[in-house]
Amino acid sequence: MIHLTLHQLSAHLDGELAEASTELVRRHLSQCSECTERFALIEAQEEILECLLNHDPGEAFFDYFVDNFDFSSRKSAPRRWPRPAATPIDARDPEGEGVSPTESAESPFAASATPIEHDPARLIPNQATPVGEPSPPPPSMSESEPVSVEHRNPAPIQAPIAVQVPAPRPVSVAAPVPVAPRVAESGRPASPTLYGRRAEDRKPPARWPMAAGWIVAGIVGVIALSVAFVGTRQRVAPLPIPTVATPPPPEVVSDAPAEQVATVSQPEEAIATAPADTLVPPVEVAAVVDAAADPEPAAPSAPTVETRPKVEPSKSVEPPPAREPARRAPIEPPPAPRPPRHMVPVRTIITKTTTAPEPSAPTPTPSAPSSSERDRLPSPSAATVAREMAHAKDLSLVAARTMTAPAFESAAEAWETLLPRLSESPESEAIARREIAQARFQAWAVEGTPGRRELAITAARAYLLYAPPGPDRDQGWTWLGRLKR
Amino acid sequence: MTRGNFGNHWMAEEREKRLVLAAQQGDRQAFLSLVKHYQRQVYGLAYALTRDHDHAADLAHDAFRRAWAGIKGIPEGKRFFPWLLRTTRNLSLTHARRRAGEPTSMTALGRIPVAPESEDADAYRLMLETLRELRPDEQMALALRVVERLPYEEIARLLDHSAGITLARLSSARGVLLARAGQGGGGSV
C-alpha cells in the first residue's frame, strides 16, 4: 500500500485539500493504520505547539510597549519589560473560548493531565511577578545582565561562591552545556520542581572555554599557515638540482652550498627529512619519461628526470624500481606512500595526463553504467536496492529540509538512477516515480527555469502513468496543472 | 487561551499608506499608530520564534526600531505589514545565532497544561528543544499556521511566496518534529 506523504497529511490536517482529495485521504486513513497513527501524532504535536508558541502578555505590556518606544537607532541594553501576571492555563480561559489540550477528548494528555496548582512557588518567577513591579532576574539571564542576588537573599554572599570558576568543558559547538555556579548556591533556594531540576540548563554559558578554544584554533591556524608558507618557499626556491641528480663524485657536489653537501653525504637522513615535493614516486618518473619520449615533447623548460629531484637515492638507499623496466612495463601502483599530488610540479601533471595515459589498470569508474552495460549486470540483491532507496530517501529528506533547487535535483537524479533496478517491483517503481516527480516539481517551484519546468512536466507525466488512483494521482495532476499554468 | 493576534491584522490599505507616508517624512506619531496596530502580531510572531517573553519583547522592539530606521526604503506599492514581518524574521535569525550556545529557554513550560514533573512535560520540553533546530522560515510558517490559524494563501501572502512553499515548509517542520520525537517522519516526505 502506498502511504500518504507528509505533505498530504499536513494539508489534510490544515484543511487545505480539495474536497475530492480530502475524501480520498479520509478513505485511506480509515484503511491504513500506519497513516492513521502518523496523523494522530501530528495532531498531538499540533496541540503541544499551540500551547508552546502562543502567549498573550496582556494589555499592560502593549501599553508600555507603545508608551516607551525608543526611536533611537543605536543599540540599547536589554530592557526590562513588564511581565504578565501568573495565570495558569486552566484559569486563563474562563469562557472556554480557547481550546486547551486538557479539554480535548483527543488530547494525548487527557488521561494524565494534571492542572497546575495555583502555587506561586511552582510557577516561573518572572511570570509570578505582578505587572508594574520591578521584576526579578530570570534564571536564563545572560552574563551581561547583572544578577542582584542580594535583592532576593539578604544573607551576604560568600566570595568563594561568587567567584567559583566553572569547570572547563570541551570546545564543541554542538554541546552547549555550560557548567556554571548553581543558582541555589548563590542564594536562590533550589526548588524540587522543574526549576530545581532544570537550573543547570539555565546557567549562563561559560565564556572562557570558548575563548580558549578560539585561541587554540588561532595558534593551529598560524602554525598551518607557517608550514604552508615554508613549503611554498622550498618549492619555489631554485635548487642546485643537476649537480645532485647525476651520480656524482663528491667533488662535484662540493660546489653546492654547505647544507646541500651535507645532505648528499647523508642520503638516508636527507631522504627522511626531505620535503615531500622533492621526492618523485616511480609512477611520476615513468610518466615523465614517457612524456619525454613522446613525439611532441613538452617545452624545453619542462622538468625532466635528471633535473627535478633534489635528492636522489644513493647506494645506501634502495633505489626506486628500475627506470628502464618502468619505461616499458605497465605502471604498477606506487608501493610507497606518495607525496601529495599538489606537490608535484604542475607541468609534470599536465604532461602526464595529456601524453601518458596509464595503459593498465581497469579502474572502476563511479559513473553510472550505460543501458547496455546495465543489461549485462547481475540483478542487484534486495538489500542493495533497499540501501540505495534509503539513500535516495535521505536525499529527498535533505532536499525538503534545505529547500534548494540543486538539492531537489540531486534527489531526483538519485531516484532516476535507481529506477531501472525497480522494474521488477511496480509498487517501488511507482514510489520512485512519485519521488522524482515531486523533487522535479519542487526544484522548479523553488527556482523556476524553463529547463526545470520541462523536466518536471516530463517527470509528472511519467508518474501519472504509474500512479494508482487516489490522492497520489491527484497530486500528480496538481503538479502537472501548476507546471502548465 | 487567547488564540491569534492576526484576526484583524491588515490595517485598511489607505490608512496604512497615509501613515507610512507620514512616517517617512518623520512623523513619529504616525509611526506609533502603526506600532500600536501591529505590535500584537509582531510580538506574537516574535514569541513563537523565541518562546521567551523577554526575548520576544526585545525582538519586537528591535523590529519596530529597524522599521522606523528603514521605513523610507519600503518598496513602492508594497504593504508595510509583510515587510515588517520579514524584518522580524531576519532579526529572529540573528537572535537565534547569537543565542545558539545558550540553553533553551524553558519559560514556556510554565504554562503547559500538565504537571511540570510529569512524563508528559517531557514531550513539551523535547518540542522546545527541537523547535530551535527548525529554520526561521519553517518556524514562521508553523507560528502563522498553528497559532494564528491562517490559511496557506494568507501565509503565502504575508511571507511573499507561494502557497506550495508554505505547504513544503510546514511539512518539513512537522517531519523534523516527528522524527525528533522518535516516531520517524522523514523518509516519505
XYZ file of C-alpha atoms in Angstrom:
674
model
C 0.000 0.000 0.000
C 1.291 3.421 -0.818
C 1.143 5.604 2.230
C 0.237 9.217 2.421
C 3.075 11.679 2.255
C 3.747 14.205 4.922
C 2.646 16.893 2.503
C -0.726 15.249 2.182
C -1.093 14.689 5.890
C -0.145 18.287 6.594
C -2.510 19.669 4.028
C -5.276 17.415 5.287
C -4.659 18.474 8.867
C -4.802 22.107 7.860
C -7.913 21.601 5.768
C -6.168 22.774 2.643
C -7.034 19.850 0.389
C -9.786 19.980 -2.145
C -12.968 18.135 -1.324
C -12.231 15.185 -3.547
C -8.742 14.821 -2.165
C -9.998 15.163 1.372
C -12.415 12.326 0.792
C -9.663 10.158 -0.635
C -7.386 10.895 2.274
C -10.168 10.089 4.712
C -10.793 6.821 2.970
C -7.109 5.963 3.084
C -6.873 6.831 6.751
C -9.794 4.568 7.506
C -7.929 1.680 5.920
C -4.305 2.327 6.812
C -3.366 2.062 10.458
C 0.141 3.340 9.843
C -1.012 6.569 8.287
C -3.708 6.932 10.914
C -1.127 6.633 13.642
C 1.120 9.126 11.960
C -1.716 11.545 11.511
C -2.660 11.240 15.183
C 0.926 12.012 16.141
C 0.900 15.130 14.035
C -2.348 16.208 15.610
C -0.977 15.691 19.110
C 2.102 17.603 18.100
C -0.031 20.494 16.947
C -1.651 20.786 20.330
C 1.713 20.929 22.034
C 2.908 23.509 19.551
C -0.154 25.631 20.015
C 0.427 25.677 23.721
C 4.118 26.478 23.461
C 4.016 29.081 20.713
C 1.078 31.116 21.875
C 1.419 33.737 24.536
C -0.567 36.797 25.497
C 1.443 39.212 27.615
C -1.583 41.327 28.434
C -2.706 44.811 27.660
C -0.376 46.387 30.192
C 2.600 45.154 28.272
C 1.371 46.585 25.000
C 0.565 49.928 26.597
C 4.067 50.011 27.996
C 5.471 48.964 24.633
C 3.938 51.912 22.794
C 4.461 54.448 25.546
C 8.139 53.625 25.915
C 9.035 53.045 22.315
C 12.623 54.039 21.646
C 13.119 55.699 18.293
C 16.883 55.894 18.571
C 18.759 53.748 16.120
C 21.629 52.913 18.415
C 21.646 49.564 20.113
C 20.357 49.805 23.614
C 20.853 47.497 26.522
C 18.279 44.770 27.113
C 15.251 46.365 28.626
C 13.092 45.342 31.491
C 9.698 44.582 30.106
C 6.590 44.287 32.177
C 5.548 40.745 32.541
C 2.140 39.216 32.564
C 0.600 38.143 35.785
C 0.826 34.461 36.501
C -2.248 32.911 35.045
C -2.201 29.174 34.824
C -3.539 27.894 31.621
C -6.667 26.378 33.076
C -7.633 29.632 34.763
C -6.950 31.867 31.793
C -9.917 30.976 29.715
C -12.987 31.102 31.890
C -15.334 31.495 28.971
C -13.917 28.483 27.295
C -13.182 30.350 24.096
C -9.814 28.800 23.597
C -9.265 25.133 23.354
C -6.958 23.788 25.956
C -5.395 20.424 25.304
C -6.824 19.186 28.548
C -10.283 19.937 27.296
C -9.889 17.997 24.146
C -11.076 14.439 24.137
C -8.433 13.567 21.568
C -5.640 15.009 23.607
C -2.889 12.543 24.311
C -2.656 14.043 27.742
C -6.336 13.841 28.556
C -5.941 10.862 30.814
C -2.937 12.059 32.718
C -3.358 15.783 32.621
C -2.903 17.426 35.963
C -3.920 21.034 36.315
C -1.224 23.317 37.550
C -1.737 24.275 41.124
C -2.132 27.927 41.915
C 1.019 27.917 43.917
C 3.366 30.745 43.027
C 6.306 28.650 44.081
C 5.524 26.264 41.270
C 5.236 28.985 38.729
C 8.057 30.520 36.910
C 9.283 33.502 38.908
C 9.114 36.026 36.128
C 5.517 35.163 35.483
C 4.591 35.292 39.132
C 5.612 38.908 39.270
C 2.733 41.351 39.101
C 2.787 43.800 36.283
C 4.386 47.072 37.169
C 6.712 45.857 39.849
C 10.407 45.532 39.260
C 10.842 42.025 38.087
C 13.467 39.664 39.434
C 16.094 38.481 37.030
C 15.023 35.493 35.044
C 17.008 32.321 35.583
C 18.121 32.289 31.976
C 19.628 35.723 32.132
C 22.917 36.061 30.368
C 26.100 37.257 31.939
C 25.707 40.726 30.593
C 22.733 41.242 32.810
C 23.679 41.880 36.401
C 22.125 39.452 38.789
C 21.311 41.143 42.028
C 21.360 38.210 44.325
C 21.274 40.409 47.399
C 17.868 41.592 46.366
C 16.430 38.182 46.941
C 18.717 36.940 49.627
C 19.640 39.255 52.464
C 22.420 36.973 53.627
C 25.840 38.106 52.400
C 27.253 36.045 49.642
C 30.490 34.274 50.311
C 33.202 35.303 47.973
C 34.321 31.791 47.041
C 30.874 31.058 45.793
C 30.678 34.271 43.842
C 33.950 33.667 42.054
C 33.556 29.963 41.615
C 35.195 29.028 38.369
C 33.229 26.756 36.154
C 34.833 23.530 35.179
C 36.304 23.545 31.706
C 34.350 21.869 29.043
C 35.428 20.525 25.697
C 35.231 23.088 22.962
C 32.286 21.968 20.979
C 29.705 23.955 19.139
C 27.190 21.152 19.285
C 27.263 20.689 23.018
C 26.144 23.897 24.679
C 26.056 22.548 28.183
C 27.575 25.213 30.326
C 28.783 24.383 33.763
C 28.353 27.377 35.969
C 27.819 28.082 39.619
C 24.497 26.801 40.710
C 21.795 29.295 41.301
C 20.969 27.572 44.540
C 24.480 28.199 45.772
C 24.168 31.867 45.054
C 21.271 32.323 47.372
C 18.217 31.206 45.468
C 16.627 28.198 47.082
C 16.681 25.169 44.911
C 13.212 24.106 44.034
C 12.204 20.491 43.739
C 10.007 21.444 40.818
C 11.001 21.968 37.248
C 13.087 24.921 38.273
C 15.305 22.953 40.521
C 15.813 20.197 38.032
C 16.468 22.406 35.069
C 18.506 25.011 36.883
C 21.775 23.766 35.431
C 20.435 24.159 31.952
C 19.758 27.791 32.517
C 23.174 28.754 33.734
C 24.910 31.393 31.698
C 27.373 29.733 29.383
C 30.967 29.742 30.454
C 32.815 32.172 28.223
C 36.425 31.418 28.828
C 36.466 27.854 27.490
C 35.137 29.259 24.269
C 37.855 31.909 24.299
C 40.461 29.236 24.942
C 39.079 27.311 22.015
C 39.434 30.314 19.768
C 42.988 30.860 20.947
C 43.911 27.239 20.265
C 42.266 27.440 16.877
C 44.215 30.593 16.124
C 47.504 29.019 17.105
C 46.786 25.970 14.988
C 45.877 28.215 12.090
C 49.087 30.219 12.406
C 51.126 27.014 12.503
C 49.342 25.670 9.470
C 49.929 28.884 7.574
C 53.590 28.862 8.543
C 54.013 25.301 7.345
C 52.287 26.116 4.105
C 54.454 29.205 3.650
C 57.667 27.324 4.311
C 56.607 24.607 1.909
C 55.909 27.189 -0.742
C 59.272 28.796 -0.213
C 61.002 25.467 -0.556
C 59.162 24.639 -3.717
C 59.832 27.975 -5.270
C 63.438 28.313 -4.268
C 65.875 27.467 -7.051
C 67.660 24.270 -6.314
C 71.049 23.142 -7.482
C 69.343 20.045 -8.703
C 71.539 18.945 -11.641
C 74.583 18.515 -9.504
C 72.652 16.359 -7.110
C 70.844 14.258 -9.639
C 73.779 12.838 -11.514
C 75.658 10.078 -9.739
C 78.313 12.382 -8.583
C 81.733 12.266 -7.199
C 81.898 14.270 -4.028
C 83.907 16.975 -5.745
C 81.026 17.906 -7.997
C 78.673 18.290 -5.142
C 81.116 20.445 -3.300
C 80.020 23.385 -5.445
C 76.693 23.328 -3.795
C 76.031 25.122 -0.561
C 77.154 23.548 2.615
C 73.812 22.184 3.564
C 73.445 20.532 0.185
C 76.747 18.825 0.592
C 75.711 17.587 3.950
C 72.515 16.329 2.518
C 74.227 14.301 -0.143
C 76.759 12.919 2.211
C 73.968 11.654 4.448
C 71.393 10.422 1.997
C 69.257 8.429 4.407
C 68.679 11.351 6.639
C 68.251 13.562 3.671
C 65.501 11.414 2.291
C 63.898 11.127 5.641
C 63.870 14.863 6.068
C 63.380 15.921 2.501
C 60.260 17.862 1.695
C 57.637 15.818 0.045
C 57.728 17.803 -3.157
C 61.294 16.766 -3.880
C 60.542 13.063 -3.793
C 59.274 11.726 -7.041
C 57.480 8.428 -6.925
C 58.186 5.834 -9.575
C 54.947 6.380 -11.327
C 55.758 10.018 -11.820
C 59.195 9.155 -13.098
C 57.813 6.760 -15.625
C 55.213 9.225 -16.700
C 57.751 11.902 -17.244
C 59.986 9.539 -19.156
C 57.085 8.555 -21.342
C 56.294 12.153 -21.840
C 59.849 12.818 -22.871
C 59.629 10.014 -25.393
C 56.505 11.473 -26.866
C 56.912 12.839 -30.400
C 55.550 16.137 -29.150
C 57.620 16.802 -26.124
C 56.861 19.431 -23.640
C 58.512 22.791 -23.630
C 62.263 22.781 -23.180
C 61.859 24.130 -19.709
C 59.766 21.167 -18.668
C 61.314 19.301 -15.804
C 62.987 16.071 -16.604
C 64.019 13.201 -14.512
C 67.544 14.423 -14.269
C 66.748 17.942 -13.253
C 63.852 17.527 -10.931
C 64.689 15.502 -7.868
C 66.595 17.296 -5.255
C 67.826 14.157 -3.567
C 68.382 11.005 -5.498
C 68.827 7.732 -3.727
C 72.411 6.768 -3.488
C 73.983 3.439 -2.894
C 72.884 3.287 0.711
C 69.245 3.655 -0.161
C 67.042 1.266 -2.015
C 66.646 2.770 -5.419
C 63.197 3.074 -6.826
C 62.133 0.446 -9.320
C 64.500 0.474 -12.230
C 63.776 3.171 -14.747
C 64.266 1.012 -17.769
C 61.566 -1.501 -16.899
C 59.351 1.291 -15.797
C 59.625 2.802 -19.242
C 58.222 -0.274 -20.934
C 56.209 -2.234 -18.473
C 52.750 -1.250 -17.373
C 52.889 1.082 -14.495
C 52.391 -0.552 -11.195
C 50.548 1.188 -8.470
C 53.001 3.016 -6.287
C 54.179 0.819 -3.467
C 55.113 3.551 -1.077
C 53.040 6.404 0.209
C 53.128 9.028 -2.428
C 53.651 12.649 -1.811
C 50.550 14.690 -2.232
C 49.574 15.324 -5.768
C 49.751 19.042 -5.451
C 53.395 18.867 -4.531
C 54.417 17.654 -7.989
C 55.230 20.415 -10.454
C 52.160 21.350 -12.394
C 53.781 20.879 -15.737
C 54.512 17.278 -14.929
C 50.916 16.605 -14.079
C 49.723 18.176 -17.272
C 52.218 16.200 -19.297
C 51.224 13.024 -17.621
C 47.556 13.445 -18.103
C 47.815 14.508 -21.709
C 50.540 12.332 -23.088
C 50.944 9.381 -20.822
C 47.671 7.713 -20.086
C 48.151 4.757 -17.878
C 47.821 1.715 -20.050
C 46.959 -0.688 -17.317
C 44.516 -0.816 -14.507
C 40.920 -1.183 -15.434
C 39.960 1.006 -12.551
C 36.293 1.099 -11.756
C 34.685 4.382 -12.628
C 31.969 5.792 -10.487
C 29.871 6.803 -13.418
C 26.574 5.081 -13.948
C 26.649 2.171 -16.373
C 25.151 2.592 -19.754
C 21.942 0.856 -20.631
C 23.699 -1.978 -22.409
C 26.042 -2.445 -19.501
C 23.130 -2.347 -17.174
C 21.517 -5.195 -19.007
C 24.586 -7.249 -18.542
C 24.879 -6.501 -14.875
C 23.661 -9.132 -12.489
C 20.452 -8.135 -10.855
C 21.211 -6.418 -7.576
C 20.206 -8.005 -4.370
C 17.214 -6.769 -2.495
C 19.481 -5.424 0.203
C 21.392 -3.330 -2.321
C 18.219 -1.905 -3.743
C 16.891 -1.193 -0.290
C 20.101 0.548 0.616
C 20.020 2.676 -2.487
C 16.395 3.508 -1.881
C 17.242 4.578 1.634
C 19.978 6.780 0.241
C 17.589 8.354 -2.230
C 15.065 8.917 0.525
C 17.722 10.613 2.589
C 18.476 12.904 -0.297
C 14.787 13.685 -0.613
C 14.633 14.493 3.052
C 17.683 16.682 2.836
C 16.135 18.492 -0.102
C 12.916 19.021 1.803
C 14.934 20.443 4.664
C 17.143 22.713 2.656
C 14.522 23.677 0.071
C 17.053 24.409 -2.620
C 16.716 23.523 -6.254
C 20.085 21.722 -6.524
C 19.175 19.527 -3.577
C 15.901 18.557 -5.177
C 17.673 17.855 -8.414
C 20.187 15.650 -6.644
C 17.359 13.715 -5.070
C 15.601 13.342 -8.407
C 18.779 12.113 -10.042
C 19.329 9.579 -7.270
C 15.848 8.211 -7.821
C 16.313 8.176 -11.571
C 19.499 6.190 -11.203
C 17.631 3.733 -9.085
C 14.704 3.447 -11.445
C 15.989 0.663 -13.762
C 16.538 -1.605 -10.784
C 12.969 -1.296 -9.680
C 11.413 -2.533 -12.887
C 10.508 -5.825 -11.245
C 8.562 -4.141 -8.499
C 5.795 -1.924 -9.875
C 4.977 -0.591 -6.463
C 8.528 0.516 -5.775
C 8.739 1.958 -9.241
C 5.627 3.995 -8.599
C 7.172 5.291 -5.396
C 10.340 6.202 -7.226
C 8.448 7.979 -9.967
C 6.426 9.892 -7.421
C 9.604 10.987 -5.682
C 11.141 12.025 -8.982
C 8.071 13.997 -9.954
C 7.869 15.610 -6.564
C 11.550 16.511 -6.495
C 11.460 17.908 -10.028
C 8.381 19.891 -9.201
C 9.870 21.280 -6.017
C 13.068 22.224 -7.816
C 11.001 24.172 -10.271
C 8.843 25.697 -7.542
C 11.842 26.883 -5.584
C 13.764 28.253 -8.509
C 11.857 28.091 -11.734
C 13.660 27.857 -15.034
C 12.329 26.634 -18.365
C 14.615 23.614 -18.228
C 13.405 22.615 -14.796
C 9.836 23.095 -15.910
C 10.298 20.758 -18.828
C 11.925 18.140 -16.636
C 9.186 18.461 -14.064
C 6.459 18.101 -16.680
C 8.136 15.004 -18.072
C 8.503 13.519 -14.606
C 4.904 14.303 -13.688
C 3.611 12.712 -16.850
C 5.716 9.635 -16.296
C 4.455 9.405 -12.765
C 0.843 9.644 -13.850
C 1.380 6.537 -15.953
C 2.230 4.607 -12.817
C 0.252 6.326 -10.096
C -2.589 4.323 -8.661
C -5.955 6.024 -8.444
C -6.165 8.061 -5.317
C -4.676 11.116 -3.714
C -1.255 10.399 -5.113
C -2.600 10.520 -8.609
C -4.458 13.706 -7.775
C -1.236 15.159 -6.537
C 0.410 14.305 -9.838
C -2.319 16.101 -11.723
C -1.949 19.057 -9.399
C 1.747 19.273 -10.153
C 1.131 18.984 -13.837
C -1.563 21.615 -13.729
C 0.630 24.075 -11.908
C 3.538 23.403 -14.209
C 1.435 24.030 -17.278
C -0.105 27.094 -15.805
C -6.354 30.895 25.907
C -6.231 33.751 23.546
C -5.683 32.416 20.118
C -4.129 34.502 17.460
C -3.419 38.152 17.070
C -3.928 38.222 13.346
C -7.683 38.374 13.357
C -7.713 41.939 12.072
C -4.101 42.102 11.119
C -4.393 44.119 7.953
C -4.859 47.762 8.523
C -7.018 49.434 5.924
C -4.744 49.990 2.985
C -5.471 53.665 2.536
C -4.903 54.420 6.179
C -1.698 52.415 6.230
C -0.418 54.225 3.179
C -1.156 57.546 4.764
C 0.588 56.606 7.994
C 3.598 55.173 6.210
C 3.904 58.299 4.120
C 3.752 60.470 7.198
C 6.272 58.281 8.977
C 8.590 58.514 6.005
C 8.508 62.261 6.469
C 9.462 61.923 10.123
C 6.096 61.869 11.834
C 6.644 59.816 14.964
C 3.025 59.792 15.974
C 2.084 58.239 12.670
C 4.654 55.550 13.189
C 3.417 54.955 16.724
C -0.027 54.376 15.254
C 1.480 51.673 13.106
C 3.228 50.247 16.157
C 0.019 50.248 18.107
C -1.805 48.424 15.375
C 0.806 45.798 14.616
C 2.513 45.262 17.950
C 0.417 42.252 18.908
C 1.108 40.475 15.682
C 4.811 41.218 15.799
C 5.091 40.243 19.433
C 3.109 37.061 18.804
C 5.373 36.110 15.969
C 8.478 37.006 17.955
C 7.268 34.901 20.842
C 6.592 31.958 18.579
C 10.128 32.293 17.263
C 11.835 32.703 20.619
C 9.455 31.077 23.124
C 10.554 33.604 25.726
C 8.750 36.752 26.800
C 11.800 38.945 27.317
C 13.451 37.884 24.110
C 10.226 38.307 22.204
C 9.706 41.786 23.584
C 13.268 42.757 22.690
C 12.843 41.284 19.252
C 9.567 43.092 18.623
C 11.068 46.336 19.827
C 14.107 45.911 17.605
C 11.875 45.085 14.663
C 9.921 48.293 15.068
C 13.064 50.316 15.603
C 14.539 48.876 12.448
C 11.311 49.579 10.654
C 11.472 53.177 11.769
C 15.067 53.445 10.620
C 14.299 51.928 7.230
C 10.780 52.987 6.567
C 11.899 55.134 3.689
C 13.087 52.018 1.950
C 9.740 50.304 1.680
C 9.305 49.405 -1.968
C 6.697 51.291 -3.859
C 3.342 49.565 -3.753
C 4.349 47.097 -1.051
C 2.425 46.803 2.158
C 4.020 47.668 5.463
C 2.929 44.568 7.341
C 4.674 41.842 5.305
C 7.771 43.987 5.205
C 7.624 44.270 8.973
C 7.171 40.531 9.377
C 10.172 39.806 7.230
C 12.197 42.235 9.289
C 11.109 40.328 12.369
C 12.106 37.063 10.763
C 15.551 38.354 9.870
C 16.065 39.669 13.350
C 14.995 36.362 14.792
C 17.652 34.667 12.715
C 20.272 36.992 14.158
C 18.818 36.409 17.574
C 18.942 32.649 17.151
C 22.557 32.771 16.029
C 23.534 34.991 18.913
C 21.938 32.649 21.403
C 22.957 29.414 19.736
C 25.272 28.479 22.567
C 22.807 29.211 25.294
C 20.487 26.664 26.777
C 16.944 26.597 25.570
C 14.653 28.919 27.419
C 12.139 26.807 29.268
C 9.934 29.613 30.484
C 7.208 28.450 28.147
C 6.928 25.337 30.261
C 5.347 27.439 32.959
C 2.106 27.469 31.009
C 1.777 23.910 29.881
C -1.370 22.066 30.885
C 0.415 19.178 32.525
C 2.371 18.884 35.715
C 5.925 20.055 35.085
C 7.347 16.972 36.737
C 5.255 14.507 34.831
C 6.469 12.489 31.902
C 4.093 14.346 29.643
C 6.040 17.503 30.280
C 8.998 15.832 28.606
C 7.149 15.985 25.318
C 6.835 19.726 25.718
C 10.452 20.020 26.707
C 11.587 17.984 23.753
C 9.426 20.087 21.489
C 11.031 23.252 22.806
C 14.461 21.819 22.125
C 13.527 20.672 18.655
C 11.962 23.958 17.673
C 15.392 25.535 17.836
C 16.544 23.222 15.073
C 13.977 24.478 12.627
C 14.846 27.172 10.178
C 13.220 30.555 10.787
C 11.061 30.198 7.703
C 9.735 26.911 8.997
C 9.164 28.377 12.416
C 7.327 31.312 10.908
C 5.111 29.055 8.853
C 4.369 26.986 11.945
C 3.637 30.061 14.007
C 1.312 31.571 11.457
C -0.469 28.308 10.860
C -0.565 26.666 14.272
C -1.023 29.747 16.397
C -2.787 32.140 14.105
C -4.685 29.543 12.081
C -4.063 31.425 8.888
C -4.782 29.628 5.622
C -1.929 28.817 3.315
C -2.795 31.544 0.883
C -2.726 34.131 3.611
C 0.590 32.886 4.950
C 1.965 32.950 1.449
C 0.753 36.484 1.011
C 2.335 37.585 4.266
C 5.625 35.921 3.575
C 5.617 36.817 -0.090
C 5.886 33.379 -1.614
C 3.569 30.721 -2.954
C 1.150 28.505 -1.096
C 3.125 25.490 -2.260
C 6.177 26.740 -0.444
C 4.071 27.256 2.656
C 2.969 23.647 2.447
C 6.534 22.493 1.890
C 7.806 24.421 4.902
C 5.053 23.218 7.146
C 5.559 19.635 6.058
C 9.277 19.903 6.520
C 8.912 21.335 10.001
C 6.400 18.728 11.018
C 8.592 15.988 9.618
C 11.526 17.179 11.688
C 9.418 17.383 14.804
C 8.043 13.906 14.201
C 11.454 12.487 13.546
C 12.874 14.028 16.680
C 10.016 12.700 18.697
C 11.293 9.278 17.733
C 8.326 8.410 15.629
C 10.064 8.662 12.278
C 8.700 11.165 9.934
C 11.395 11.634 7.439
C 11.678 9.158 4.665
C 8.487 9.626 2.833
C 8.339 13.387 2.865
